[in-house]
mmCIF file with all atom_site columns, C-alpha atoms in Angstrom:
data_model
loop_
_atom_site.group_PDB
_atom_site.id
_atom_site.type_symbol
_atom_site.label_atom_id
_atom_site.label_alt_id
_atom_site.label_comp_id
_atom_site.label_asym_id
_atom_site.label_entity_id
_atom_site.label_seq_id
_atom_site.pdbx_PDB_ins_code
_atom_site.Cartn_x
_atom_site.Cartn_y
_atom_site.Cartn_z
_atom_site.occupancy
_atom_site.B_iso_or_equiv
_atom_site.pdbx_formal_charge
_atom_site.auth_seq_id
_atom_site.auth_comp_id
_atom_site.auth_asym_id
_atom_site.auth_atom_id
_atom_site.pdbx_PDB_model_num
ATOM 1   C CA . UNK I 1 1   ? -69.255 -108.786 183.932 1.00 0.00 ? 1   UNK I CA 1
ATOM 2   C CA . UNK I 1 2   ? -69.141 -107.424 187.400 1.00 0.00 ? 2   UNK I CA 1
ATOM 3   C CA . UNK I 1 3   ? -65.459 -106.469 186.526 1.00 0.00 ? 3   UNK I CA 1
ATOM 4   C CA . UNK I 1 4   ? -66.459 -105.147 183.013 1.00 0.00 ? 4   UNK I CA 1
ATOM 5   C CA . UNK I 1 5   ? -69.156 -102.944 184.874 1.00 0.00 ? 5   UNK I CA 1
ATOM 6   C CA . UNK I 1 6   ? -67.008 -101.913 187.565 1.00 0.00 ? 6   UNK I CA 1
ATOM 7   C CA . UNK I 1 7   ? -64.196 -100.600 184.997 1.00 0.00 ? 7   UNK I CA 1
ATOM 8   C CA . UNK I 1 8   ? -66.743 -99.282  182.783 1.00 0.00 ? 8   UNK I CA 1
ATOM 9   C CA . UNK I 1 9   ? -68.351 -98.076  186.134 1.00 0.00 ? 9   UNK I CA 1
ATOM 10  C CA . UNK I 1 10  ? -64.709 -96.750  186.972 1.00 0.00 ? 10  UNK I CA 1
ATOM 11  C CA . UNK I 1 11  ? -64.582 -95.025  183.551 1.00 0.00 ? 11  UNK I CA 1
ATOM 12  C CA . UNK I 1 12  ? -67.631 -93.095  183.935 1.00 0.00 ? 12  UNK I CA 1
ATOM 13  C CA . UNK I 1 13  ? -66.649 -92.121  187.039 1.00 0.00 ? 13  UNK I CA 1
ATOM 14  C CA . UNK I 1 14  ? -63.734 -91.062  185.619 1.00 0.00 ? 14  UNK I CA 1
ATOM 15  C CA . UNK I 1 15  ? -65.639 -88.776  182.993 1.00 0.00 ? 15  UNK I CA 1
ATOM 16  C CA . UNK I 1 16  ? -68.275 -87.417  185.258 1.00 0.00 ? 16  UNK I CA 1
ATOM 17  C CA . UNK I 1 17  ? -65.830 -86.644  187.449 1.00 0.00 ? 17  UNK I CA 1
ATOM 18  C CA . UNK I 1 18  ? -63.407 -84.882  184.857 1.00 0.00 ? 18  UNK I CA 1
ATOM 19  C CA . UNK I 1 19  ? -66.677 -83.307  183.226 1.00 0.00 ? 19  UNK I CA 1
ATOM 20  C CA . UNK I 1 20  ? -67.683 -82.189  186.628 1.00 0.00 ? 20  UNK I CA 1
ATOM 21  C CA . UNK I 1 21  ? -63.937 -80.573  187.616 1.00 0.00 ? 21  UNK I CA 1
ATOM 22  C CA . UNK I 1 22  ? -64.815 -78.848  184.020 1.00 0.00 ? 22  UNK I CA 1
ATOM 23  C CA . UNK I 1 23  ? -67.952 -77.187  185.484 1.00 0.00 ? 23  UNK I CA 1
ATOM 24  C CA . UNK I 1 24  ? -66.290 -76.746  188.574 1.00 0.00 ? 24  UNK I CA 1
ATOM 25  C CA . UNK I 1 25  ? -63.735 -74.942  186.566 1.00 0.00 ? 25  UNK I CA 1
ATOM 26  C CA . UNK I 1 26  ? -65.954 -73.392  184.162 1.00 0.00 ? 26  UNK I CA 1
ATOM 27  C CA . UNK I 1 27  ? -68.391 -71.912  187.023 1.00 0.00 ? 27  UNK I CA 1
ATOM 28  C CA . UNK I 1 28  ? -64.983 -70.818  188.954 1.00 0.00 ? 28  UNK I CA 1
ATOM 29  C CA . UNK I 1 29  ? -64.093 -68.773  185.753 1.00 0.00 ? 29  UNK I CA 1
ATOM 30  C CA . UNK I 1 30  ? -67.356 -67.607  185.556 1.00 0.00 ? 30  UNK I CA 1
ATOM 31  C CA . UNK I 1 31  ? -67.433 -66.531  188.743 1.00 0.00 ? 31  UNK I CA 1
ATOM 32  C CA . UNK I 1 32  ? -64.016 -65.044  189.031 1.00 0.00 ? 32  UNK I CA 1
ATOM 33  C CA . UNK I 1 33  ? -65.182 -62.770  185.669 1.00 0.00 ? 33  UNK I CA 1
ATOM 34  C CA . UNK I 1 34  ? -68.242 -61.912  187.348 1.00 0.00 ? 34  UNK I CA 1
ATOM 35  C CA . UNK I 1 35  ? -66.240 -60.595  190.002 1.00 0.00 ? 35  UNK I CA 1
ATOM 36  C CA . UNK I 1 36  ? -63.865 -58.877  187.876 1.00 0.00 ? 36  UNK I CA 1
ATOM 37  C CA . UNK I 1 37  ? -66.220 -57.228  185.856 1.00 0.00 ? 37  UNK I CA 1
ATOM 38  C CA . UNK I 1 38  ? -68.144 -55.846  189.084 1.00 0.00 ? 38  UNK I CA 1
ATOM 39  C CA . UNK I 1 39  ? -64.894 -54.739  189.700 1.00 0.00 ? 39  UNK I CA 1
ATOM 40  C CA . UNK I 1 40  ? -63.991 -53.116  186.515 1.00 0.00 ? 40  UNK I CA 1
ATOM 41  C CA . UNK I 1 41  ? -67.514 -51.747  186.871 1.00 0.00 ? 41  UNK I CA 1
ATOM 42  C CA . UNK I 1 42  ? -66.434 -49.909  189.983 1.00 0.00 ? 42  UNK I CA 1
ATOM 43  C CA . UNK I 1 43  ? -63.440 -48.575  188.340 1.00 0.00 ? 43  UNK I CA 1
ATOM 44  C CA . UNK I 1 44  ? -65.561 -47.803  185.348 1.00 0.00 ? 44  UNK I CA 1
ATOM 45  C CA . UNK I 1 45  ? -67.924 -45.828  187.499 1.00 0.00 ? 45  UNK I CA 1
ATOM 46  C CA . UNK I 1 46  ? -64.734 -44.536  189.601 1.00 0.00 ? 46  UNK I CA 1
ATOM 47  C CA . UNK I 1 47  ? -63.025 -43.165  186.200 1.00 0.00 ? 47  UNK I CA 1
ATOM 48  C CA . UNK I 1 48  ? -66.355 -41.647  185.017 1.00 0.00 ? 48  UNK I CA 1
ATOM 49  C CA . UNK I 1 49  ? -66.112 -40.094  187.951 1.00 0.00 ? 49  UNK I CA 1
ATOM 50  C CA . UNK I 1 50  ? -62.942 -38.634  187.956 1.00 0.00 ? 50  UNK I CA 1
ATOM 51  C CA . UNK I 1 51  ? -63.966 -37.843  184.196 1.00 0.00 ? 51  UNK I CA 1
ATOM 52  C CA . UNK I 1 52  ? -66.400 -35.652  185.250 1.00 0.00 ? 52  UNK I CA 1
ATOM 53  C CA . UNK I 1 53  ? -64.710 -33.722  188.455 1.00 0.00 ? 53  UNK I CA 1
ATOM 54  C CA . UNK I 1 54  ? -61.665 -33.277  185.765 1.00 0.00 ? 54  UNK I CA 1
ATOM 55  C CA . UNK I 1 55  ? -64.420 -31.936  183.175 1.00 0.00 ? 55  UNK I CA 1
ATOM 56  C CA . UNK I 1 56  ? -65.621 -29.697  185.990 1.00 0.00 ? 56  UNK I CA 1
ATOM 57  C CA . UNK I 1 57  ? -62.145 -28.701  186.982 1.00 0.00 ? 57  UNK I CA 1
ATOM 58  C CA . UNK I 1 58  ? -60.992 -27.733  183.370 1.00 0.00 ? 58  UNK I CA 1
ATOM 59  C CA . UNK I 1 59  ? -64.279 -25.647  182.802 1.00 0.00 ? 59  UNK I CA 1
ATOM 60  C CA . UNK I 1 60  ? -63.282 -23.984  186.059 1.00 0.00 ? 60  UNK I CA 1
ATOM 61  C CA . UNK I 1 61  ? -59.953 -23.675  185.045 1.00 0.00 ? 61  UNK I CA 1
ATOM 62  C CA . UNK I 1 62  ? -60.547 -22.023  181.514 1.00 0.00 ? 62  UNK I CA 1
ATOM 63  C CA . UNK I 1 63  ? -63.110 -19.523  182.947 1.00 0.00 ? 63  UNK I CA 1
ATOM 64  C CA . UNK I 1 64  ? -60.884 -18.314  185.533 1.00 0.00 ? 64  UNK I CA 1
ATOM 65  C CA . UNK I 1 65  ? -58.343 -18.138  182.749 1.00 0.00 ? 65  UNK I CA 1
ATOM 66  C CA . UNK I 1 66  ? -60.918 -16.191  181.023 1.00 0.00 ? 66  UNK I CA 1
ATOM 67  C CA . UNK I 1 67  ? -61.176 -13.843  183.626 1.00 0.00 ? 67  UNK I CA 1
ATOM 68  C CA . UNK I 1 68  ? -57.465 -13.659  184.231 1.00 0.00 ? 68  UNK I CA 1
ATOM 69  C CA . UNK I 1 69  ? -57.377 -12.715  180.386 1.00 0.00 ? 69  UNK I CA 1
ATOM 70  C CA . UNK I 1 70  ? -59.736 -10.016  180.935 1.00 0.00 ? 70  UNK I CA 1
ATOM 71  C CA . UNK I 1 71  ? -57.789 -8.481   184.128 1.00 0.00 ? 71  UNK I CA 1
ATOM 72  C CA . UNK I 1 72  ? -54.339 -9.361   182.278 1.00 0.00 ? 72  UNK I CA 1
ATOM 73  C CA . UNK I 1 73  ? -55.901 -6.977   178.968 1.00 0.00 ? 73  UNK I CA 1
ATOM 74  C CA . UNK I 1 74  ? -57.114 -4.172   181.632 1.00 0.00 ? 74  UNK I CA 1
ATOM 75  C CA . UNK I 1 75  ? -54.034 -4.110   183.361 1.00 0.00 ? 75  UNK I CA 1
ATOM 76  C CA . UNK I 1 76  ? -52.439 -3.580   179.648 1.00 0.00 ? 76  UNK I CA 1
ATOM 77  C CA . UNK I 1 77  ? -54.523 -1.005   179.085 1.00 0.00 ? 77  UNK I CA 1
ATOM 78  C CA . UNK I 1 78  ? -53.871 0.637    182.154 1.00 0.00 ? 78  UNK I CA 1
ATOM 79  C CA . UNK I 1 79  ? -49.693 0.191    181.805 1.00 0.00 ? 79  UNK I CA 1
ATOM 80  C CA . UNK I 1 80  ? -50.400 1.514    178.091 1.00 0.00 ? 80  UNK I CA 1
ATOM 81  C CA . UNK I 1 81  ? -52.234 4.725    179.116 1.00 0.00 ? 81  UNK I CA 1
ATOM 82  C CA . UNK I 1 82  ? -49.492 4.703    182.168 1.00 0.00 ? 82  UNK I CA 1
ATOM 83  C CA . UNK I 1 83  ? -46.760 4.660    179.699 1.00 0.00 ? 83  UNK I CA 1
ATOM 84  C CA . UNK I 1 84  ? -48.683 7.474    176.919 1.00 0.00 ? 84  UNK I CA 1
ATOM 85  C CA . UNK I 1 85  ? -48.251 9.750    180.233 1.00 0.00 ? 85  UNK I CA 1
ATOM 86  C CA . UNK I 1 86  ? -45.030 8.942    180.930 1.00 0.00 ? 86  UNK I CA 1
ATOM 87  C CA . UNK I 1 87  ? -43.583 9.363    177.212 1.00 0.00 ? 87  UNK I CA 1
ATOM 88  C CA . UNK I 1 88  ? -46.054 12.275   177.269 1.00 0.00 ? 88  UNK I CA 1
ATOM 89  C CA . UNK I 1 89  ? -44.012 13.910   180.585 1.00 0.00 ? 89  UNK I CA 1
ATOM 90  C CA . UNK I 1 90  ? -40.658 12.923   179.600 1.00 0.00 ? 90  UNK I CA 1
ATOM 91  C CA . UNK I 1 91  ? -40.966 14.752   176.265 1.00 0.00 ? 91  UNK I CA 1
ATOM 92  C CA . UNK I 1 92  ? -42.179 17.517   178.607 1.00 0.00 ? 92  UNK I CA 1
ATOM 93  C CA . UNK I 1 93  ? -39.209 17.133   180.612 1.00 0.00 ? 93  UNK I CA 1
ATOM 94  C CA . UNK I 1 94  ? -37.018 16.987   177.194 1.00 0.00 ? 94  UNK I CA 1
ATOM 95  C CA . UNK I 1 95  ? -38.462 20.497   176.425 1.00 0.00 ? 95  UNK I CA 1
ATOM 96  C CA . UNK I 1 96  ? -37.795 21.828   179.585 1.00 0.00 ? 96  UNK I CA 1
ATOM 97  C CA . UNK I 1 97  ? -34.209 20.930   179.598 1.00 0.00 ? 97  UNK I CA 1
ATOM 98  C CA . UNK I 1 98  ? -34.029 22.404   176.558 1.00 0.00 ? 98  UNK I CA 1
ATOM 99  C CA . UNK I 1 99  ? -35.882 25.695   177.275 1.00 0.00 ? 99  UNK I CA 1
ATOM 100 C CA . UNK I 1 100 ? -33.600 25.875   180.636 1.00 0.00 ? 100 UNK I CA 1
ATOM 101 C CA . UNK I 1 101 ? -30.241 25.294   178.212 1.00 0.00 ? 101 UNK I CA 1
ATOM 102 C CA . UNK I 1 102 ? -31.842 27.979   175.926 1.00 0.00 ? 102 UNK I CA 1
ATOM 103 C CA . UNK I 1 103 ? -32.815 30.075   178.922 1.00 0.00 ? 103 UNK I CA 1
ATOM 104 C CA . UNK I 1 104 ? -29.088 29.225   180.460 1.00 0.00 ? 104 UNK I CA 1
ATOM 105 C CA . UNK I 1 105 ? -27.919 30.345   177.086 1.00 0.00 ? 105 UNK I CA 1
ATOM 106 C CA . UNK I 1 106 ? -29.791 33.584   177.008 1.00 0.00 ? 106 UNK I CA 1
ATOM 107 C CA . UNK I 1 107 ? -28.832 34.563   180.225 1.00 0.00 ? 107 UNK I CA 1
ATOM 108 C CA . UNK I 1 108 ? -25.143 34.317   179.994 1.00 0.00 ? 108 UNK I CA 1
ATOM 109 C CA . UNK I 1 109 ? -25.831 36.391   176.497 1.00 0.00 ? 109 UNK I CA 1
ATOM 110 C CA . UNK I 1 110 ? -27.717 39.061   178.126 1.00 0.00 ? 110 UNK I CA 1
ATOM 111 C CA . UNK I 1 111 ? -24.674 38.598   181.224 1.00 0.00 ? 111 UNK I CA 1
ATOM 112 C CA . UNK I 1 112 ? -22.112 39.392   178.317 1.00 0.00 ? 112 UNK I CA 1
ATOM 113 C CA . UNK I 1 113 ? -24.259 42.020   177.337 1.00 0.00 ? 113 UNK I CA 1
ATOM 114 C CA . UNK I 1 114 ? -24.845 43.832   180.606 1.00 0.00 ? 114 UNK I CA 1
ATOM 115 C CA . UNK I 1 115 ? -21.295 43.630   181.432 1.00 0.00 ? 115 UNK I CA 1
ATOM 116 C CA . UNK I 1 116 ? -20.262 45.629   178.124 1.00 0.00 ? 116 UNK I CA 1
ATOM 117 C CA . UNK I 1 117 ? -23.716 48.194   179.118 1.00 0.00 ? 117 UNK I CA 1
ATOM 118 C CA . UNK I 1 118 ? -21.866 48.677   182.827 1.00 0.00 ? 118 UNK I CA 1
ATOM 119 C CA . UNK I 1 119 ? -18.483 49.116   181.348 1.00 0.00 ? 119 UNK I CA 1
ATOM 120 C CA . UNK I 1 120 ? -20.041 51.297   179.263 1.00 0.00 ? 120 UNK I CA 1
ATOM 121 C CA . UNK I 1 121 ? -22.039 53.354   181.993 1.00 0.00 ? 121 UNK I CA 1
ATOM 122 C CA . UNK I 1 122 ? -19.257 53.274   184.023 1.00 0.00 ? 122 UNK I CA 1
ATOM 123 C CA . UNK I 1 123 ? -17.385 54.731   180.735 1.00 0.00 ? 123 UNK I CA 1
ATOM 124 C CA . UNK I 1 124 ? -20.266 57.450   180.447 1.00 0.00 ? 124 UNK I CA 1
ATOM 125 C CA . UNK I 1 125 ? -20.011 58.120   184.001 1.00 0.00 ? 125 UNK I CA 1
ATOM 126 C CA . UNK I 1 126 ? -16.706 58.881   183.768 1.00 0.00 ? 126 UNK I CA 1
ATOM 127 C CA . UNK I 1 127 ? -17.518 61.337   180.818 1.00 0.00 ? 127 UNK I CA 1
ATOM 128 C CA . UNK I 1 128 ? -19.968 62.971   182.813 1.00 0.00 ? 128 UNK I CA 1
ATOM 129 C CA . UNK I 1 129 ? -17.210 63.898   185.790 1.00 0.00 ? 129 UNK I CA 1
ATOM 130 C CA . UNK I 1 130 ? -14.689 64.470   183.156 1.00 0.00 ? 130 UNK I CA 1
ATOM 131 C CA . UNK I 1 131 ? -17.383 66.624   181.656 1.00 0.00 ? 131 UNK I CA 1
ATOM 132 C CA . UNK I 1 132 ? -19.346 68.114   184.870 1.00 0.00 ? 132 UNK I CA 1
ATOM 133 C CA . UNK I 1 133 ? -15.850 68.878   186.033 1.00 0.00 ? 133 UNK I CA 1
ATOM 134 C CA . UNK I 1 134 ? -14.632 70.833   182.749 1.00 0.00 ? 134 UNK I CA 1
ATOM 135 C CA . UNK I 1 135 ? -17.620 72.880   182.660 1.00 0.00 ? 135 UNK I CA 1
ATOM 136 C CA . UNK I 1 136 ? -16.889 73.736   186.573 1.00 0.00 ? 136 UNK I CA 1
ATOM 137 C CA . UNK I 1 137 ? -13.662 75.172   184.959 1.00 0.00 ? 137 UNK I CA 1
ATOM 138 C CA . UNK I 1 138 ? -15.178 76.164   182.566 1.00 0.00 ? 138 UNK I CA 1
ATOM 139 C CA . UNK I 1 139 ? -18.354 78.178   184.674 1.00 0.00 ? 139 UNK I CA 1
ATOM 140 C CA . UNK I 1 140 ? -15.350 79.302   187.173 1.00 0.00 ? 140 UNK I CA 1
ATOM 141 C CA . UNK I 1 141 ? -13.361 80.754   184.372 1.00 0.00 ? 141 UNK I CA 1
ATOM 142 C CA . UNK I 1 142 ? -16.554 82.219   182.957 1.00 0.00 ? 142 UNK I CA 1
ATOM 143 C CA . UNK I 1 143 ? -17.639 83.669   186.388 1.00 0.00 ? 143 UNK I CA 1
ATOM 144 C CA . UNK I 1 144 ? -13.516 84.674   186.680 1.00 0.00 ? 144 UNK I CA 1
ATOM 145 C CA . UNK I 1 145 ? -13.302 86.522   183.273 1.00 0.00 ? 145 UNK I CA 1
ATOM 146 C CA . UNK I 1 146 ? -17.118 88.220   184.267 1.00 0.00 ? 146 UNK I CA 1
ATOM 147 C CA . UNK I 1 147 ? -15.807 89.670   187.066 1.00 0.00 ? 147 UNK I CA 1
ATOM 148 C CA . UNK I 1 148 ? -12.723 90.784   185.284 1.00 0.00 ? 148 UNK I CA 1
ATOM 149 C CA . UNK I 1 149 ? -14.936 92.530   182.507 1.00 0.00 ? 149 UNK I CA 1
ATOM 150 C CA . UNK I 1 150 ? -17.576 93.847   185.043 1.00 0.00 ? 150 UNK I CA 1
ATOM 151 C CA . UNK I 1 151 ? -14.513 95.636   186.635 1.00 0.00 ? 151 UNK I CA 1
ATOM 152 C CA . UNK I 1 152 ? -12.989 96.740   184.033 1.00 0.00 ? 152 UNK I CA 1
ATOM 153 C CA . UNK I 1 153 ? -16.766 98.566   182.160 1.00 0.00 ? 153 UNK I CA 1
ATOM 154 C CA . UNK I 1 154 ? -17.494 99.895   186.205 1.00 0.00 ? 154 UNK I CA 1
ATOM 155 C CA . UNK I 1 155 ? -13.424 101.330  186.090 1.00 0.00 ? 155 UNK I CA 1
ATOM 156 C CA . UNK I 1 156 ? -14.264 102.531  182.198 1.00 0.00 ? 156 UNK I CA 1
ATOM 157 C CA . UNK I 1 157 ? -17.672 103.924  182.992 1.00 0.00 ? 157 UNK I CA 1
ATOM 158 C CA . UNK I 1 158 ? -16.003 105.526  186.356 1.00 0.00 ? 158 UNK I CA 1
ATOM 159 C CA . UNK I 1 159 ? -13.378 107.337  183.876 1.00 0.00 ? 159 UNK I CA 1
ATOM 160 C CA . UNK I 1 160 ? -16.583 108.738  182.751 1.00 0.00 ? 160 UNK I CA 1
ATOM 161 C CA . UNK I 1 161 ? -18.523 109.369  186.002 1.00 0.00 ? 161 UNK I CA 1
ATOM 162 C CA . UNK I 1 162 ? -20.878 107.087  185.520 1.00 0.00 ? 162 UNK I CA 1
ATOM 163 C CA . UNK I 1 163 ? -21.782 103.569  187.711 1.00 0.00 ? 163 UNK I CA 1
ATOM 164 C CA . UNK I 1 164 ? -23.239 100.435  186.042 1.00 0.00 ? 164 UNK I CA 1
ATOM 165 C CA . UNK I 1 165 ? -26.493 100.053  185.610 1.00 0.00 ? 165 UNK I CA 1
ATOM 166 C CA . UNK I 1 166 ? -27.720 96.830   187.713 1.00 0.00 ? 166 UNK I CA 1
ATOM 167 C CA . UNK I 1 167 ? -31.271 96.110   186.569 1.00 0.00 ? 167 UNK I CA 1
#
């Protein structure tokens, strides 16, 4: 019996000491996921974290966007007006060119014209000599033949006895 009880004794040390590695084992993986679920609880808290700073960060983020949309639509604005002045002065300038080629245009006209209105002065002018010279003649010839006739009624009134009467 002593041999029965120490085999069955053996046994049951066998089985408490195989159901004891099991709690040993059982309390080791309870222990290990203890400490790995503190753990993941960290990283939980750590991503929460982050989840929240990159919440923060994108509301940030969209209201400076927002006010980058606002400068971005007042700087269009301001290159749209910029742009209505300088279509606005290069239409201006378009007109000017044009008024300069009319003006350019006009000028060589009236240049044509003045040169045919000096040819013709100079024409005129030379009528007037022509003219201011023939009437010399002509006054000379005039004063001439006056003389000639004065002499000849103061010789016929002489005939007579008589002198010209110079009133």
């Amino acid at each position: 019996m002593n041999a029965k009880a120490l085999v069955a004794g053996g046994v049951l040390l066998r089985r408490v000491k195989a159901e004891s590695d099991k709690r040993l084992e059982a309390a080791a993986e309870q222990l290990h996921l203890t400490v790995e679920n503190e753990k993941l609880k960290k990283e939980i808290a750590v991503l929460q974290a982050l989840d929240d700073l990159r919440k923060k960060q994108n509301e940030e983020l969209e209201e400076r966007a927002r006010r980058h949309d606002t400068v971005v639509s007042e700087m269009q604005k301001e290159l749209d007006s910029k742009e209505a002045t300088i279509e606005g002065l290069r239409q201006e300038i378009v007109k000017s060119v044009d008024n300069a080629k009319k003006a350019e245009s006009l000028a060589v006209q009236l240049s044509g014209e003045c040169s045919k209105k000096d040819q013709l002065i100079e024409k005129l002018q030379e009528e007037a000599r022509e003219n201011t010279q023939l009437l010399s003649e002509a006054t000379e010839e005039i004063v001439e033949k006056s003389s000639e006739i004065y002499e000849a009624y103061r010789d016929a009134l002489a005939t007579f006895g008589a002198e010209p009467n110079l009133c």
